[in-house]
Coordinates of C-alpha atoms and ligand atoms in Angstrom, one line a residue:
X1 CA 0.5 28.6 -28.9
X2 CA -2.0 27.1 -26.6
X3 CA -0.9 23.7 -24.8
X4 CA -3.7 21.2 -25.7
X5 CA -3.0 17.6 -24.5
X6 CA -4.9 14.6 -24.6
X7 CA -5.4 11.4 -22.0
X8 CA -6.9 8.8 -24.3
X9 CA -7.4 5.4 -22.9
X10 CA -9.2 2.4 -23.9
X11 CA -11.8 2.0 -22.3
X12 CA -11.4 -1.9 -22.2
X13 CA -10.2 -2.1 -18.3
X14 CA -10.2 0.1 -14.9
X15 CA -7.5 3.1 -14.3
X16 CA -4.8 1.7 -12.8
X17 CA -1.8 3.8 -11.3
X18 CA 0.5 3.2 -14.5
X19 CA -2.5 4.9 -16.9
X20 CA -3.4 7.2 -14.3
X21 CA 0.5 8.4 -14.2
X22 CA -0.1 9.2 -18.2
X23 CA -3.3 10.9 -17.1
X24 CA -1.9 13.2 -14.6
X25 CA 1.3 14.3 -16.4
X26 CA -1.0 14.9 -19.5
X27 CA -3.3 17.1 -16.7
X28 CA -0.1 18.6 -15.0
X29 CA 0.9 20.0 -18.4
X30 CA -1.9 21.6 -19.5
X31 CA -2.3 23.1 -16.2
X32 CA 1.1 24.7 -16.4
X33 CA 0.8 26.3 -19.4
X34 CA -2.4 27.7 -18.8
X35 CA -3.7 25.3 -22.0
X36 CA -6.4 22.4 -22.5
X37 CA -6.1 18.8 -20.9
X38 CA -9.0 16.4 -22.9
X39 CA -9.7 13.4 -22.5
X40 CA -10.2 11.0 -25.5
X41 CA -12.0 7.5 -25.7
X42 CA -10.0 5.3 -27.7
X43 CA -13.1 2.8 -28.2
X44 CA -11.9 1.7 -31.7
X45 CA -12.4 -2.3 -30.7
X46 CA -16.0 -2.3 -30.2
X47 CA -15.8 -5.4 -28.9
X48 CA -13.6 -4.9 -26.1
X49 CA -15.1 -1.6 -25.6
X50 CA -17.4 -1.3 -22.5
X51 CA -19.8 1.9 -21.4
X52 CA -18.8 0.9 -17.8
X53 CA -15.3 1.5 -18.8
X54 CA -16.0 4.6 -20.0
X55 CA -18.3 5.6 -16.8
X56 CA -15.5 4.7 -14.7
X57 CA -12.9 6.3 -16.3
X58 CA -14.9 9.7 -16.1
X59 CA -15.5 8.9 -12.3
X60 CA -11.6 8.0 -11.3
X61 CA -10.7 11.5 -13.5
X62 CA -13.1 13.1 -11.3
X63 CA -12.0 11.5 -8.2
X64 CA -8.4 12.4 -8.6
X65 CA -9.3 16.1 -9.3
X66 CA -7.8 16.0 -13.2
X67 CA -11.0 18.2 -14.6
X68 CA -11.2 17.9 -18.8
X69 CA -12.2 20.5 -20.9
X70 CA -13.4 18.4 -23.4
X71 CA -13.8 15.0 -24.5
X72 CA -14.1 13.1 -28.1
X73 CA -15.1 9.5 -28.5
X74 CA -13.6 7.9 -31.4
X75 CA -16.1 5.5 -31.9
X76 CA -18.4 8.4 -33.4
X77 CA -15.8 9.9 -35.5
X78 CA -15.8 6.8 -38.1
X79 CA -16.9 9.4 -40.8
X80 CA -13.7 11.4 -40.4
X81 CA -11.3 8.6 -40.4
X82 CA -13.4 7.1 -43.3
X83 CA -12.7 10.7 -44.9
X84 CA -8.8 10.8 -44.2
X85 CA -8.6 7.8 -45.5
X86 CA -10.1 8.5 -48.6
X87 CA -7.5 11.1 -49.1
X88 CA -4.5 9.0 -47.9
X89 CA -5.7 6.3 -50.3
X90 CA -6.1 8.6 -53.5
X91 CA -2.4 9.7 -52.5
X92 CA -1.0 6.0 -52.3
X93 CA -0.3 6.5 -49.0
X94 CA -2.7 3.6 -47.4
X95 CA -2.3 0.3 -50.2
X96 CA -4.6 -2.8 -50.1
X97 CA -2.5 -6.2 -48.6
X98 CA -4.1 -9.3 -49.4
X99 CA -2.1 -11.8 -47.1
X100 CA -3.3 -13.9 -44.9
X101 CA -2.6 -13.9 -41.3
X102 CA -1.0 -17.6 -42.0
X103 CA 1.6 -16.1 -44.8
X104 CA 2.5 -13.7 -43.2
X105 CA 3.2 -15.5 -39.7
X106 CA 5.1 -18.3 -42.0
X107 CA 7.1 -15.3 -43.5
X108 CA 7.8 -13.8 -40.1
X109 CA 9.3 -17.4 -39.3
X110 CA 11.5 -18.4 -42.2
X111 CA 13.1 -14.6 -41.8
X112 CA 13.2 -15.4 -37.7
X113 CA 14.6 -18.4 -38.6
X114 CA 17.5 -16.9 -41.0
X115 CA 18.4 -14.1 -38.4
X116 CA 16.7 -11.4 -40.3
X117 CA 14.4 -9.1 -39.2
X118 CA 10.5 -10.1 -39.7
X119 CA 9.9 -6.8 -41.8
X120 CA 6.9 -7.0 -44.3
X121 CA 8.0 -6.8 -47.8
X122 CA 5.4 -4.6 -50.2
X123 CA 4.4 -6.3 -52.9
X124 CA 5.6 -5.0 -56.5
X125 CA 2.5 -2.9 -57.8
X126 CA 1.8 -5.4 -60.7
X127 CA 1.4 -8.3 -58.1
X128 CA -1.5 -9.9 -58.9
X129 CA -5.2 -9.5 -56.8
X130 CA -6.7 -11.8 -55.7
X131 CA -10.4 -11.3 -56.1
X132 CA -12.0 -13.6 -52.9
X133 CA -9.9 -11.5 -50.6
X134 CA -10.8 -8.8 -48.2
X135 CA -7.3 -6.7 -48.1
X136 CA -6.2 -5.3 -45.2
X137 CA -4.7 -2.2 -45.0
X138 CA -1.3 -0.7 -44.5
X139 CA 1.0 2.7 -44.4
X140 CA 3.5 3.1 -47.0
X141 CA 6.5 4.4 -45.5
X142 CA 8.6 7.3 -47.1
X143 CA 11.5 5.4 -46.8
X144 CA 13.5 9.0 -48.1
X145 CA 12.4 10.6 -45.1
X146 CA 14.4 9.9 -42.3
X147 CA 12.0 10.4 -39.2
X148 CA 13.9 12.3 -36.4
X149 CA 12.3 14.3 -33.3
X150 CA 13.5 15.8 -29.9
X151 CA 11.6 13.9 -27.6
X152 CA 11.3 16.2 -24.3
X153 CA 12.1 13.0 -21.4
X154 CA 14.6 11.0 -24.4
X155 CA 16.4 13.5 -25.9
X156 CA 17.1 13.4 -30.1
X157 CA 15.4 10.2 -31.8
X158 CA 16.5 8.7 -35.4
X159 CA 14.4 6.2 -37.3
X160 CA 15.4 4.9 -40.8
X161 CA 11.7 3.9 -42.6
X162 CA 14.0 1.5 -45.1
X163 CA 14.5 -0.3 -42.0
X164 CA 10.5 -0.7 -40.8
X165 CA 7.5 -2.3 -42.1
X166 CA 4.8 -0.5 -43.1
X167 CA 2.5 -0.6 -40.0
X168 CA -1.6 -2.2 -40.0
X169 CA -3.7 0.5 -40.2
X170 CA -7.0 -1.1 -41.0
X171 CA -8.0 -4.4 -41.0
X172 CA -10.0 -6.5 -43.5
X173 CA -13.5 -6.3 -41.4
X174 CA -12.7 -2.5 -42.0
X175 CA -12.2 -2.3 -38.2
X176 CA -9.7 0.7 -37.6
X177 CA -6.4 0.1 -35.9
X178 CA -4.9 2.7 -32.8
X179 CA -2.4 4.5 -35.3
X180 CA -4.2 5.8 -37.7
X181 CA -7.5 7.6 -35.9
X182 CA -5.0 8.9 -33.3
X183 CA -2.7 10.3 -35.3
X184 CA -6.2 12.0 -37.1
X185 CA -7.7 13.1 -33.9
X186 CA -4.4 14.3 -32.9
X187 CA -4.7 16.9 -35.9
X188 CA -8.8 18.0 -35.4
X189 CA -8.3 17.9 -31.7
X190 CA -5.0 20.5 -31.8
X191 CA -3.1 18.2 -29.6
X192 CA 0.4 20.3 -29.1
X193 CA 1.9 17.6 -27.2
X194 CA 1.5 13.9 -26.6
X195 CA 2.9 12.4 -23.6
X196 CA 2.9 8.4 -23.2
X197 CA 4.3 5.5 -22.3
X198 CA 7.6 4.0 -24.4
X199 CA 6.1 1.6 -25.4
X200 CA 4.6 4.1 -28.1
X201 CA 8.1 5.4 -29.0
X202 CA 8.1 3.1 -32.5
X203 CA 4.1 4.1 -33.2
X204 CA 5.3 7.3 -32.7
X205 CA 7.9 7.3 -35.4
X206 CA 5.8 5.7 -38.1
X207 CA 2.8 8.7 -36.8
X208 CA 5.4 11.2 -37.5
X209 CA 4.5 9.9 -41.1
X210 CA 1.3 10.2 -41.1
X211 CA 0.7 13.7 -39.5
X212 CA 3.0 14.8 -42.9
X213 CA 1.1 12.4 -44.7
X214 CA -2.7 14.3 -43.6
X215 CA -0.4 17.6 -44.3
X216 CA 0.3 18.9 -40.3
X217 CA 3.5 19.2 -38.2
X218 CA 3.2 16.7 -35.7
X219 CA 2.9 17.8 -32.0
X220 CA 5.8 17.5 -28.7
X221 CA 6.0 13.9 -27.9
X222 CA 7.1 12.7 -24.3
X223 CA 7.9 9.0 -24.1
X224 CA 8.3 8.4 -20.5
X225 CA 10.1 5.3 -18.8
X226 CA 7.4 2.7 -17.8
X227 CA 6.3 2.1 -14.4
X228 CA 7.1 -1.0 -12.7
X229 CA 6.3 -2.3 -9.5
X230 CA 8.7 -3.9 -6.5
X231 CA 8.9 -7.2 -7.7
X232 CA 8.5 -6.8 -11.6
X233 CA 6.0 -5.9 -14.2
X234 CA 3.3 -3.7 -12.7
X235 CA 0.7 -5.6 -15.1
X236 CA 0.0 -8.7 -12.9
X237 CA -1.4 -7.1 -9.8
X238 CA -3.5 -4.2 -12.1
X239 CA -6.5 -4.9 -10.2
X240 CA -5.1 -4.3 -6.9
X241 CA -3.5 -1.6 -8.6
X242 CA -6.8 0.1 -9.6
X243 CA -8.7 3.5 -8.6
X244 CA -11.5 1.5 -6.9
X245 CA -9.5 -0.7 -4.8
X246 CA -6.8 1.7 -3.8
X247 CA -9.9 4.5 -2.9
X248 CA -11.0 1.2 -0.8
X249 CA -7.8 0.6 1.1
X250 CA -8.1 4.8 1.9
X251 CA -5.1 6.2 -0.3
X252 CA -6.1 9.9 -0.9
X253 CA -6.0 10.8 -4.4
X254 CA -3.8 13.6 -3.6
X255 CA -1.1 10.7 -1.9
X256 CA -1.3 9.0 -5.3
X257 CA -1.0 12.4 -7.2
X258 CA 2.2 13.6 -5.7
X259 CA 3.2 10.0 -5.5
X260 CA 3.3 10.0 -9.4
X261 CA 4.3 13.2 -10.2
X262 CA 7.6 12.7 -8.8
X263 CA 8.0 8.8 -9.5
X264 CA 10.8 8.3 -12.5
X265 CA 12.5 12.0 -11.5
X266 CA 14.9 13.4 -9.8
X267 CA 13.3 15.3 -7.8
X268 CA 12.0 14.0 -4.1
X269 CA 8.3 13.0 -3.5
X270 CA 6.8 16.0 -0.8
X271 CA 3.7 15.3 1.0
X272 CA 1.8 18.1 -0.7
X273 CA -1.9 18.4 0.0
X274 CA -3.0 20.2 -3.1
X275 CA -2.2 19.8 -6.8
X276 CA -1.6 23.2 -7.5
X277 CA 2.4 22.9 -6.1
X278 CA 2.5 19.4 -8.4
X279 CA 2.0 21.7 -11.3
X280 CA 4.2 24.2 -10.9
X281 CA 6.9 21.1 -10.7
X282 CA 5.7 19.1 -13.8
X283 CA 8.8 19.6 -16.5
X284 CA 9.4 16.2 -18.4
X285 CA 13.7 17.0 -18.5
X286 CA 13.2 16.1 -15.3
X287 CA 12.2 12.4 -16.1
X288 CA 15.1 9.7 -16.0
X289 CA 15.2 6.8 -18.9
X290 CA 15.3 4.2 -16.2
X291 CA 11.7 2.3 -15.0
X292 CA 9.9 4.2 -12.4
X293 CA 9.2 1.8 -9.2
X294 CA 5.9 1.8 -8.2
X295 CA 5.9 0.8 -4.5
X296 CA 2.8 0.6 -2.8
X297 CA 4.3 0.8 0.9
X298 CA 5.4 3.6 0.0
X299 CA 2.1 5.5 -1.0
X300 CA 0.6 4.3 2.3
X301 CA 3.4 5.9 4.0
X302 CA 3.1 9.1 2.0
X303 CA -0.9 8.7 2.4
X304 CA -0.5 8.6 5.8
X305 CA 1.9 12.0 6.0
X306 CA -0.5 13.5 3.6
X307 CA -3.3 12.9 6.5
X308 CA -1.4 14.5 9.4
X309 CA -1.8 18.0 7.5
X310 CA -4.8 17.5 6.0
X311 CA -6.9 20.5 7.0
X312 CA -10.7 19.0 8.4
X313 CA -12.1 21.4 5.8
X314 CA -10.9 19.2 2.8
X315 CA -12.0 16.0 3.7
X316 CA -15.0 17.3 6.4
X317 CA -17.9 15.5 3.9
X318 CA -16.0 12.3 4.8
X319 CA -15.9 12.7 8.5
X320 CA -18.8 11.4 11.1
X321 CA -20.1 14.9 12.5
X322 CA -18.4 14.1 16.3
X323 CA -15.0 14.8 14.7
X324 CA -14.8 18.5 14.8
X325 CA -11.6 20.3 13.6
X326 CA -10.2 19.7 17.4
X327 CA -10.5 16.3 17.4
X328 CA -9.0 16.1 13.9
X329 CA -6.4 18.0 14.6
X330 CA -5.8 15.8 18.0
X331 CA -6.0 12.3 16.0
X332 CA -5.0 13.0 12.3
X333 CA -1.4 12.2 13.7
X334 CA -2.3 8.8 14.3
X335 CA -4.4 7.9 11.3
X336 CA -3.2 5.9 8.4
X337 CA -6.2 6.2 6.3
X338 CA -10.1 9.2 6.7
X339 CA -11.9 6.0 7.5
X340 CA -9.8 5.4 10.8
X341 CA -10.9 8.6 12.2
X342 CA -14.9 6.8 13.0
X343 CA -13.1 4.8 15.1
X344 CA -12.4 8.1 17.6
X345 CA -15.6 8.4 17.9
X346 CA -16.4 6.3 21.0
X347 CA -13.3 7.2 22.4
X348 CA -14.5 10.6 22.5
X349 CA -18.4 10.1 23.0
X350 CA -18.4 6.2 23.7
X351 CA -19.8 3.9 24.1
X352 CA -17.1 2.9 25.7
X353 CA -16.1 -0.4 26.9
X354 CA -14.0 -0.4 29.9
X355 CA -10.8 -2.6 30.1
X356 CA -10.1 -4.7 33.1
X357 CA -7.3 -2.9 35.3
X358 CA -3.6 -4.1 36.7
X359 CA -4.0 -4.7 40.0
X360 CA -0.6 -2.9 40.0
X361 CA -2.1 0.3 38.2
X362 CA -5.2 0.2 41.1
X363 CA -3.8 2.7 42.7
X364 CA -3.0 5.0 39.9
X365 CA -6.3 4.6 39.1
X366 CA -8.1 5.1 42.5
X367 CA -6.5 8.5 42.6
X368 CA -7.3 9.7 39.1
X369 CA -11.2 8.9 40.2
X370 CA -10.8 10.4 43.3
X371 CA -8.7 13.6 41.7
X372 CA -10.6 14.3 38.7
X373 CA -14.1 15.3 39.6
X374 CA -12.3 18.5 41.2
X375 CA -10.4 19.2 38.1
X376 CA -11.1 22.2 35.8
X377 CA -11.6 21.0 32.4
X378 CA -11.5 23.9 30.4
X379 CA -7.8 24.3 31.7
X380 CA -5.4 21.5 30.8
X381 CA -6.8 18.5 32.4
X382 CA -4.2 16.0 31.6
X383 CA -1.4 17.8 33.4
X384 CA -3.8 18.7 36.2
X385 CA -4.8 14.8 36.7
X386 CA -1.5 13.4 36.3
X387 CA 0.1 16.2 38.4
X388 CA -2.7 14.8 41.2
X389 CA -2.1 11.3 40.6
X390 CA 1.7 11.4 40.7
X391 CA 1.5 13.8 44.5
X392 CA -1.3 11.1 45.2
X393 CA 1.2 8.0 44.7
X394 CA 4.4 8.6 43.7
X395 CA 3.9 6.8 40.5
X396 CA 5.8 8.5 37.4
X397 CA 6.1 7.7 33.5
X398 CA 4.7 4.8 32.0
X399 CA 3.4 3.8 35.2
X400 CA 1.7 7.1 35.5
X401 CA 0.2 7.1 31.9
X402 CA -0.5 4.2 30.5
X403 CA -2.9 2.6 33.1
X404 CA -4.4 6.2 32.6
X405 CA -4.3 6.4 28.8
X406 CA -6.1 2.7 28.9
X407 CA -9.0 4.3 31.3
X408 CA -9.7 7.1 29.5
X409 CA -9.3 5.6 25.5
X410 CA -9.4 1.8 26.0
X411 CA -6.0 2.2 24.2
X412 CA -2.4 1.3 24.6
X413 CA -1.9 4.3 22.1
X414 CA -2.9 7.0 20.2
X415 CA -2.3 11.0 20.3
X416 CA -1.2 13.3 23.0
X417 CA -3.0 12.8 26.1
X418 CA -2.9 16.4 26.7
X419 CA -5.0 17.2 23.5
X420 CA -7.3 14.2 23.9
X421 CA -8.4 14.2 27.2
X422 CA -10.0 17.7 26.6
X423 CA -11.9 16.8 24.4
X424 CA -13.8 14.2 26.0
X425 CA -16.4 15.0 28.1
X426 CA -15.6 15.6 32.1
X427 CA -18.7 13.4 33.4
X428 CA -17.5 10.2 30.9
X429 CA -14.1 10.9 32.1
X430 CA -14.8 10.6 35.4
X431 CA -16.7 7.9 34.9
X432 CA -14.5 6.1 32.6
X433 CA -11.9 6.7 35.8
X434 CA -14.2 5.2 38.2
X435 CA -15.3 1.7 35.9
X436 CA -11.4 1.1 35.9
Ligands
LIG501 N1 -5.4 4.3 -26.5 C1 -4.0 4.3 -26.5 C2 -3.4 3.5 -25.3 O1 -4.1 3.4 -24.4 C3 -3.5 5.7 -26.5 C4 -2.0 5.9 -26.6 C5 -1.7 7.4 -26.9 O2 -1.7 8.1 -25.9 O3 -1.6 7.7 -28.0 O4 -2.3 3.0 -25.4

């Protein structure tokens, strides 16, 4: 069997980190089994529905390295769900409802009200029709077939039909709801296993239905715990939460990748700069039941990890040309995000900006001019110079290197003197020295 999986979104907002979490598990699945990841538009509501959506979405896939092989829209598969329909219809499966949103909210009241449960009651088949009414559309339920399924991050799940109400499926515009053209693309597409959020687990129990009811087994499901952030629901602060803005703040896709792979296990989040070691991890018994926290301090930090072994190669079209794999590999330690690295480049090349001395650090300063023109630079200059200095005046530690570090970088901090200093040029050294 072939592993096909499917990320379908609507394409009615941004990515944000909870859909992109789907996305990637979806993508780390396929990628395991050597199987198809595609991605499906869910642009039923075309209303909602918006191209830039849809552009986007392709984008932040690409961006975060999740390549598709293959993509469906529903919105131009109308035929096909007109076409199961059809069939479900002839079978009795889909029947015609003719309340009105207002009956059926007073319904939903008086059984609120009486501490039952707000199920919809089917009408007896000789109920009368109304004929000014555009029915809606709904399910019928087997309520003999008990709907059960090993769900591979919840373990065994038992629904009893008697005990639901037979779900929308099409309203009376003739406007198609989720269930239904999912479950439908599910079957044409091959989909071997969906993996979504909980809050599908009772859609997927009355879609369990329906794949019997269009005559195919229904696929793997994996209902994983939802995402939440520090302080509560992730779905206040979405747009901070989105690809643009966190590509903006300079979180790597990678950081957010191995961020999210590990989020909700048991298993401890590693600073990996490649996907391929994600997949080889991705197995969904791994996944608690509990919310997975979403903390964004946290992916900075791990960003920011990520960067200090981040080869120049991978990130090189990113980088001004001055920062060659030297003075990467000198300042990636001190980086929080790529962008910070354009910053280096006038410590390295200037122009610089020289900071007014201590008069206490004159002397320290006085001696690094005077030492440094005789200084071999191809050697280690830092040790030569302080070596100098300290004979020069007896000054040691901080005194020693930070009135030095501030000469030469204009910096109270920042990486190893010994690896920065050569690979600034002797003459601005020097010179940087003497302005002090
Ligand atoms: N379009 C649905 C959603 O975004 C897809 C759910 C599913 O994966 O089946 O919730």
């Amino acid at each position: 069997m072939t592993v096909v999986t499917r990320f379908a979104p609507s394409p009615t907002g941004i990515l944000h980190v909870g859909n992109v979490r789907t996305a990637l598990h979806n993508w780390l699945w396929a990628r395991k089994h050597g199987g198809r990841f595609l991605l499906r538009i869910d642009d039923t509501d075309l209303e909602r529905s918006k191209e830039e959506y849809v552009d986007a979405i392709r984008a932040d896939l690409g961006w975060l390295g999740f390549d598709v092989d293959g993509e469906e829209r529903q919105s131009a598969r109308f035929a096909l769900y007109e076409a199961e329909f059809a069939k479900l219809k002839a079978a009795g499966r889909v029947y015609a409802c003719y309340e009105t949103p207002e009956e059926l909210d007073i319904r939903r009241k008086i059984l609120l009200s009486r501490g039952l449960p707000p199920d919809y009651e089917r009408k007896p088949a000789d109920a009368p029709v109304p004929d000014d009414v555009a029915p809606h559309w709904r399910f019928r339920l087997d309520h003999d077939a008990a709907i059960e399924w090993t769900d591979l991050v919840r373990g065994p799940q038992h629904f009893e039909p008697k005990t639901m109400s037979d779900p929308v499926v099409r309203r009376a515009d003739g406007s198609w709801l989720y269930l239904l053209p999912s479950v439908i693309d599910d079957i044409a597409m091959g989909i071997t296993h969906v993996v979504r959020g909980e809050d599908h687990v009772s859609n997927t129990a009355t879609q369990i239905q329906m794949f019997a009811a269009l005559g195919a087994s229904p696929p793997a499901f994996a209902h994983e715990a939802l995402l939440v952030g520090t302080e509560g629901k992730l779905s206040k602060r979405l747009g901070s939460l989105g690809m643009a803005s966190l590509r903006d703040e300079g979180i790597e896709p990678i950081a957010l990748a191995a961020l999210l792979a590990r989020l909700g296990t048991s298993d401890p989040v590693e600073p990996v700069t490649r996907l391929a070691p994600l997949i080889e991890g991705i197995d969904f018994a791994r996944f608690g039941r509990a919310p997975a926290r979403f903390d964004e301090a946290e992916l900075a930090l791990l960003n920011q990890k990520i960067l200090h072994h981040t080869d120049r190669d991978a990130i090189a079209d990113r980088l001004p040309a001055a920062i060659d794999t030297a003075r990467w590999n000198a300042i990636r330690p001190n980086l929080q995000t790529v962008a910070e690295a354009a910053e280096w480049v006038a410590v390295f090349d200037g122009p610089f900006t020289p900071t007014a001395a201590d008069e206490a650090d004159r002397a320290v300063l006085a001696a690094a001019a005077a030492a440094a023109p005789a200084i071999d630079w191809s050697a280690d200059p830092w040790h030569a110079l302080t070596g100098a200095v300290k004979e020069a005046t007896g000054a040691k530690g901080r005194a020693l290197f930070l009135p030095l570090r501030r000469a030469l970088t204009g910096r109270d901090h920042g990486p190893d003197m010994a690896e920065l200093l050569p690979l600034i040029d002797k003459d601005e050294a020097v010179a940087r020295l003497s302005a002090a």
